[in-house]
PDB file of C-alpha atoms in Angstrom:
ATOM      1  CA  UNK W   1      -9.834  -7.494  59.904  1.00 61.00           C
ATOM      2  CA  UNK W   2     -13.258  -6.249  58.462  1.00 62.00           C
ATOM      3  CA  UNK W   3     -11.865  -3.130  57.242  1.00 62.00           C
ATOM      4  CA  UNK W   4      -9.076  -5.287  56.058  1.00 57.00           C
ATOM      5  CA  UNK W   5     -11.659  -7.258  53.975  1.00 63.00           C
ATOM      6  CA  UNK W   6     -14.104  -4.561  52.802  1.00 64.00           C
ATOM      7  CA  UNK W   7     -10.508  -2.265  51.217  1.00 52.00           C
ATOM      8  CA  UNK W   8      -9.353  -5.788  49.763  1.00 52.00           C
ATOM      9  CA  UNK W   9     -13.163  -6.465  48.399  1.00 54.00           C
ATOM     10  CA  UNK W  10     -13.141  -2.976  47.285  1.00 58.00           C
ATOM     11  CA  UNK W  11      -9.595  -3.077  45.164  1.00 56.00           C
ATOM     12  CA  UNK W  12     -10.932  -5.970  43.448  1.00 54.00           C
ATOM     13  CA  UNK W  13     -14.050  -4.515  42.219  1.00 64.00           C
ATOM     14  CA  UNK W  14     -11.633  -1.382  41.108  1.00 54.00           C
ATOM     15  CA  UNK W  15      -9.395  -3.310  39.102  1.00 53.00           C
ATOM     16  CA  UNK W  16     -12.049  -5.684  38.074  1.00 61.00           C
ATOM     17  CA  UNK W  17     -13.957  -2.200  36.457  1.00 53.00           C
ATOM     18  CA  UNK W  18     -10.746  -0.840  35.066  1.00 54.00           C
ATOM     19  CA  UNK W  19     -10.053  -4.315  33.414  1.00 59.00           C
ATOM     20  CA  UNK W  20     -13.401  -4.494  31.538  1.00 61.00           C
ATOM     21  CA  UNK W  21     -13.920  -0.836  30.984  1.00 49.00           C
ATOM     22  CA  UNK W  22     -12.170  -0.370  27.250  1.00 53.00           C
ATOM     23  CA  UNK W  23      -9.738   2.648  26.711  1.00 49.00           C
ATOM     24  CA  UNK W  24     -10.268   4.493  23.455  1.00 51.00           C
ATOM     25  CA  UNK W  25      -7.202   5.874  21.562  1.00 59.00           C
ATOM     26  CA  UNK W  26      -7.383   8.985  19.660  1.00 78.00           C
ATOM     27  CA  UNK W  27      -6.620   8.662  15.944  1.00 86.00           C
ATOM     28  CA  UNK W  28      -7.533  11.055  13.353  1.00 92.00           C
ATOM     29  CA  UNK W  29      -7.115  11.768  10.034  1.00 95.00           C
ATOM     30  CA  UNK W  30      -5.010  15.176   8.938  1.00 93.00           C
ATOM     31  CA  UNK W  31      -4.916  16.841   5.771  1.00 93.00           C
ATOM     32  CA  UNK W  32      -1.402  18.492   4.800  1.00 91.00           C
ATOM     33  CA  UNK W  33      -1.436  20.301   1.249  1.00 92.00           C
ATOM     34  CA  UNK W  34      -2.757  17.590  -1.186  1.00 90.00           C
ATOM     35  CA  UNK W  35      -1.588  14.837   1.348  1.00 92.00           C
ATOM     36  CA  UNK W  36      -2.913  13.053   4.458  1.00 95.00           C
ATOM     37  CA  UNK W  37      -1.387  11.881   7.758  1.00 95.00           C
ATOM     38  CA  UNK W  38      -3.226   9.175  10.279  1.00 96.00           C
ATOM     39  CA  UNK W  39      -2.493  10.049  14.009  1.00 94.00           C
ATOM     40  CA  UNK W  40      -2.600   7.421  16.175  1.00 90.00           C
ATOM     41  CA  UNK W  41      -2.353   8.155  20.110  1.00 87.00           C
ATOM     42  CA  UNK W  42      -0.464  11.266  19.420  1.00 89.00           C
ATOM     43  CA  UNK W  43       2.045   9.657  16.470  1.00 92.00           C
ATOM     44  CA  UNK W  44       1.956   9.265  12.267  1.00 93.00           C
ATOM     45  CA  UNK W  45       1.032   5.610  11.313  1.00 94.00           C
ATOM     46  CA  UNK W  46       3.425   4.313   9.259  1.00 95.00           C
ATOM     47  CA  UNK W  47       3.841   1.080   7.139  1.00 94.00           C
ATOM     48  CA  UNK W  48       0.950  -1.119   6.465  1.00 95.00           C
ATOM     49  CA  UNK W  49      -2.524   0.038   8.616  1.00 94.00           C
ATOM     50  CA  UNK W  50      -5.474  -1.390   9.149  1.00 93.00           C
ATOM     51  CA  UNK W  51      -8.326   1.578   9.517  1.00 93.00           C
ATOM     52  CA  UNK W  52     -12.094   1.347   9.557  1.00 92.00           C
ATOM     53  CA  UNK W  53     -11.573  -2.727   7.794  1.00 91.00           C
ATOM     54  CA  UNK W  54      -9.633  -1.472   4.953  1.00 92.00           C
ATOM     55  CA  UNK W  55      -6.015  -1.420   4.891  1.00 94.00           C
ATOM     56  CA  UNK W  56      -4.076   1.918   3.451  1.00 95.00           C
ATOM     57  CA  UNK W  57       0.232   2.231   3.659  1.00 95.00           C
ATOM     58  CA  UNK W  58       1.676   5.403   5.141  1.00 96.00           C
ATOM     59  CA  UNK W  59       5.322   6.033   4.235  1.00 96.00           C
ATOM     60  CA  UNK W  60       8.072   6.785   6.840  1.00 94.00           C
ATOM     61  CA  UNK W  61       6.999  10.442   6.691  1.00 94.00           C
ATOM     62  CA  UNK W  62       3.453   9.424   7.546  1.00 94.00           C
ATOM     63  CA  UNK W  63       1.687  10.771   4.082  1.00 96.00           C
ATOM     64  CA  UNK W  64      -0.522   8.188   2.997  1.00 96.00           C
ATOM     65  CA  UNK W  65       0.897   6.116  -0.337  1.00 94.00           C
ATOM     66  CA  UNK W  66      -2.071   6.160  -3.423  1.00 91.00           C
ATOM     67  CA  UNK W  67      -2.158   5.337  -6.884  1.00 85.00           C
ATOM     68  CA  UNK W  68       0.811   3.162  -6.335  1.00 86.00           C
ATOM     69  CA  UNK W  69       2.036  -0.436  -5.673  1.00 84.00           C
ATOM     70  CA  UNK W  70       3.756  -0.994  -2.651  1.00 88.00           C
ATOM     71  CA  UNK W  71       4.448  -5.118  -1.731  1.00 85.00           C
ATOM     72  CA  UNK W  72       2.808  -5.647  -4.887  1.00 80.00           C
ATOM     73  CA  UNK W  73      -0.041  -4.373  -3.894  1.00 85.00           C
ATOM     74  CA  UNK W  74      -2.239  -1.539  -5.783  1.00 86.00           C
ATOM     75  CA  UNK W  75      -3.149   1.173  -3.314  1.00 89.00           C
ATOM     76  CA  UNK W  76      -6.358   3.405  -5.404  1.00 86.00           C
ATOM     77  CA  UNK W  77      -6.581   6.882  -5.722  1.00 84.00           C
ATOM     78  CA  UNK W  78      -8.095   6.819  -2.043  1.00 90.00           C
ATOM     79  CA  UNK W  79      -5.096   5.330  -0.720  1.00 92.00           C
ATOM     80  CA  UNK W  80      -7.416   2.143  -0.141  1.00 92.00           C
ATOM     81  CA  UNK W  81      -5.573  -1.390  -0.704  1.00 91.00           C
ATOM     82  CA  UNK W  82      -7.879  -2.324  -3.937  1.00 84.00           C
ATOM     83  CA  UNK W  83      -7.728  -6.132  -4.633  1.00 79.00           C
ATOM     84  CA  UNK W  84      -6.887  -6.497  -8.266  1.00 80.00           C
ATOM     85  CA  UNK W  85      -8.344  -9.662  -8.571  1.00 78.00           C
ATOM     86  CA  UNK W  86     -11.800  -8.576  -9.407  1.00 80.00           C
ATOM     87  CA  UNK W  87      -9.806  -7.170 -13.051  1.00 83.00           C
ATOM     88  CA  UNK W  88      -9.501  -9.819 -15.532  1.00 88.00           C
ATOM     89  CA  UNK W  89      -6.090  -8.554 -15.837  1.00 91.00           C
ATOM     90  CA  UNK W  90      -4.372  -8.713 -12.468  1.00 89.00           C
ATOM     91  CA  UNK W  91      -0.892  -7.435 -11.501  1.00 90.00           C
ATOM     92  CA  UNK W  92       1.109 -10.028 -11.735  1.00 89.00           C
ATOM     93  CA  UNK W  93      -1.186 -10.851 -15.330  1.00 92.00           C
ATOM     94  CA  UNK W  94       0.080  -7.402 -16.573  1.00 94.00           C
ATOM     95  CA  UNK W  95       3.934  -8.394 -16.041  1.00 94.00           C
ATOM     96  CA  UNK W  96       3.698 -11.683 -17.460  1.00 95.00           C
ATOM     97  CA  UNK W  97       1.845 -10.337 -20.435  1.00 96.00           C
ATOM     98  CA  UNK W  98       4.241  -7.390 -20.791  1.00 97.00           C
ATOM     99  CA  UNK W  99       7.691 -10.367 -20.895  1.00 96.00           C
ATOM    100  CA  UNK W 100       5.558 -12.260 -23.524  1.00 96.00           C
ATOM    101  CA  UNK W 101       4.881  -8.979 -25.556  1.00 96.00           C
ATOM    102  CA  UNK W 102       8.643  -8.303 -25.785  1.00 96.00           C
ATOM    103  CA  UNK W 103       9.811 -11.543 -26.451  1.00 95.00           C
ATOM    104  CA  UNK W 104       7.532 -12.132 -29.129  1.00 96.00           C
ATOM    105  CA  UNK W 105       8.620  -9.081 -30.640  1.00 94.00           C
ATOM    106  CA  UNK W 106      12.160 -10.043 -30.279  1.00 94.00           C
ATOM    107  CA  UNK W 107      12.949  -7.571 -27.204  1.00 92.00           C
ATOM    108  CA  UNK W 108      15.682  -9.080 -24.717  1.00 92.00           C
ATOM    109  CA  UNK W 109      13.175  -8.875 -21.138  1.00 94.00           C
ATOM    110  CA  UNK W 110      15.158  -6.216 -18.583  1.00 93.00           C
ATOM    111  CA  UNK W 111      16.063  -7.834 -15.309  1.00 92.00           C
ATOM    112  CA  UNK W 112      12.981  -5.927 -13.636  1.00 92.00           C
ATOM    113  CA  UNK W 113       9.076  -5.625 -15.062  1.00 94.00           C
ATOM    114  CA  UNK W 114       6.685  -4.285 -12.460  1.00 91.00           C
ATOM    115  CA  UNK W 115       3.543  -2.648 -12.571  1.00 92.00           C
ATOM    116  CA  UNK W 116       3.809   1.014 -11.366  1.00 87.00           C
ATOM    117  CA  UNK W 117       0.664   2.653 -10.628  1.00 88.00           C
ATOM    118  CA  UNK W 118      -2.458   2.967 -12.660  1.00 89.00           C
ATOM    119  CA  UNK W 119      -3.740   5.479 -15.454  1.00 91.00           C
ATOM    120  CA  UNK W 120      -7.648   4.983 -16.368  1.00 91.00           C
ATOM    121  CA  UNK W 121      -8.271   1.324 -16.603  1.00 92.00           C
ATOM    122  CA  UNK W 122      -4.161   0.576 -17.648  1.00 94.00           C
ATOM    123  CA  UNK W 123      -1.538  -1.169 -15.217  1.00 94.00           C
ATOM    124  CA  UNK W 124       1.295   0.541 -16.116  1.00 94.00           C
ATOM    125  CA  UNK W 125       4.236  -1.222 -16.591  1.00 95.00           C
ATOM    126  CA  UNK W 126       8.102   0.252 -16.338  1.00 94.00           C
ATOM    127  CA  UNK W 127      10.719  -2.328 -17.568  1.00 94.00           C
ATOM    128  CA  UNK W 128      14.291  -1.952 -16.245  1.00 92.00           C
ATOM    129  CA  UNK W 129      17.722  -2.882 -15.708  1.00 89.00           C
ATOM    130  CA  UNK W 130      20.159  -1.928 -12.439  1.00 84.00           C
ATOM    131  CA  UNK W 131      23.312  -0.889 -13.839  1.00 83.00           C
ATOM    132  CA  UNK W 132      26.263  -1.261 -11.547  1.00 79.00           C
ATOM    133  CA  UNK W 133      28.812   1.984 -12.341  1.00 70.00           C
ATOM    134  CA  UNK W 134      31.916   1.040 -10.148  1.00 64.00           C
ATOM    135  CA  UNK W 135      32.572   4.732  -9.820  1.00 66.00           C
ATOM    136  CA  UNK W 136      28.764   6.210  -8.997  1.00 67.00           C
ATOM    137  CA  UNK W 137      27.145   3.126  -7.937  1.00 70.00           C
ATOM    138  CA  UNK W 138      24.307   1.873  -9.246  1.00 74.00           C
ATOM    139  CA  UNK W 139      21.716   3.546 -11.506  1.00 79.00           C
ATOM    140  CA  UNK W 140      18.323   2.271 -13.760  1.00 81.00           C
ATOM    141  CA  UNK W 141      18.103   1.857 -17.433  1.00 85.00           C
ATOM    142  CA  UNK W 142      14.677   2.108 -18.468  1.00 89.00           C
ATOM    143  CA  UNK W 143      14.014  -0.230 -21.655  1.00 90.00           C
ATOM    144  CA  UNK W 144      10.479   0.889 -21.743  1.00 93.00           C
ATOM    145  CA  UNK W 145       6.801   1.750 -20.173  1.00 96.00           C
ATOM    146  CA  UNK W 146       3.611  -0.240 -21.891  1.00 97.00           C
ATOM    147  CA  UNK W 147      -0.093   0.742 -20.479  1.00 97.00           C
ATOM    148  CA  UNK W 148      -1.927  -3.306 -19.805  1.00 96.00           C
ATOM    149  CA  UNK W 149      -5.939  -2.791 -20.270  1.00 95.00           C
ATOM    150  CA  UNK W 150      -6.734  -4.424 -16.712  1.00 93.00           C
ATOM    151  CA  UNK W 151      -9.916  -5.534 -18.806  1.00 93.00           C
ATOM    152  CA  UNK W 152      -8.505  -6.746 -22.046  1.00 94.00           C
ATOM    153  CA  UNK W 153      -5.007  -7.187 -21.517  1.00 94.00           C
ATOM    154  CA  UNK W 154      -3.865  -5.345 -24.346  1.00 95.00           C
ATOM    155  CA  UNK W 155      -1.044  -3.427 -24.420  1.00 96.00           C
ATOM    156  CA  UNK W 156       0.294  -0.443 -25.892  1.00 95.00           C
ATOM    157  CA  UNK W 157       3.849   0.908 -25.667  1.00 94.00           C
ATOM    158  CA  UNK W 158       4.000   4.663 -24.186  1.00 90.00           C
ATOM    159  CA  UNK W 159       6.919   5.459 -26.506  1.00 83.00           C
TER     160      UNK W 159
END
């Protein structure tokens, strides 16, 4: 029964050390061409990842999204999420703006303004329609792309 006791007494302080000792997972970042990958215990993050307190999105291939919005959300050159607020000019600023622009100048607003990516200190802005072909499916029409200073607000037609 002592023996009994002292293996039982013994288990406990095993599991008791494996519970509080913390297992580290290998990630790592991995360059490929101009692109990089995040491995995370031996697989490519994907969607929305928190790293190091700053959140980046990886595609389904596992490259890293930048210079782009994904969810409406402006991913820097870094592939960093950047919080547009601290712009005078913010995202959703930038698409309003760009639906007054046209209507004041008498332009009917496409079903679809969204901001893009970003050039210098511009939101840029792509303004288009889904058109339903009921022999190809659907395509976009592109009515325009305007540059929004995320400063000023003013905007300037690409074309």
């Amino acid at each position: 029964m002592k023996n009994f006791k002292r293996l039982l007494a013994s288990f406990v302080i095993l599991l008791t050390l494996l519970a509080i000792t913390p297992v580290t997972a290998h990630a790592e970042w991995k360059q490929s061409g101009d692109n990089w990958l995040y491995i995370q215990s031996g697989s490519y993050a994907t969607g929305w990842t928190q790293i190091n307190g700053q959140w980046y999105y990886f595609y389904s291939s596992g490259y890293m999204a930048t210079n782009v919005i994904i969810d409406g959300s402006y991913l820097n050159v870094n592939g960093v999420w950047s919080d547009d607020s601290k712009y005078n000019i913010t995202i959703i600023n930038a698409q309003e703006r760009v639906k007054q622009y046209l209507s004041n100048n008498g332009i009917s607003i496409p079903q679809i303004v969204q901001v893009d990516q970003v050039e210098g200190n511009s939101w840029v802005v792509h303004c288009y329609s889904i058109i339903t072909d009921t022999g190809d499916g659907s395509h976009t029409a592109t009515t325009g792309w305007y540059y929004v200073d995320r400063d000023t607000g003013n905007i300037k037609s690409m074309f």
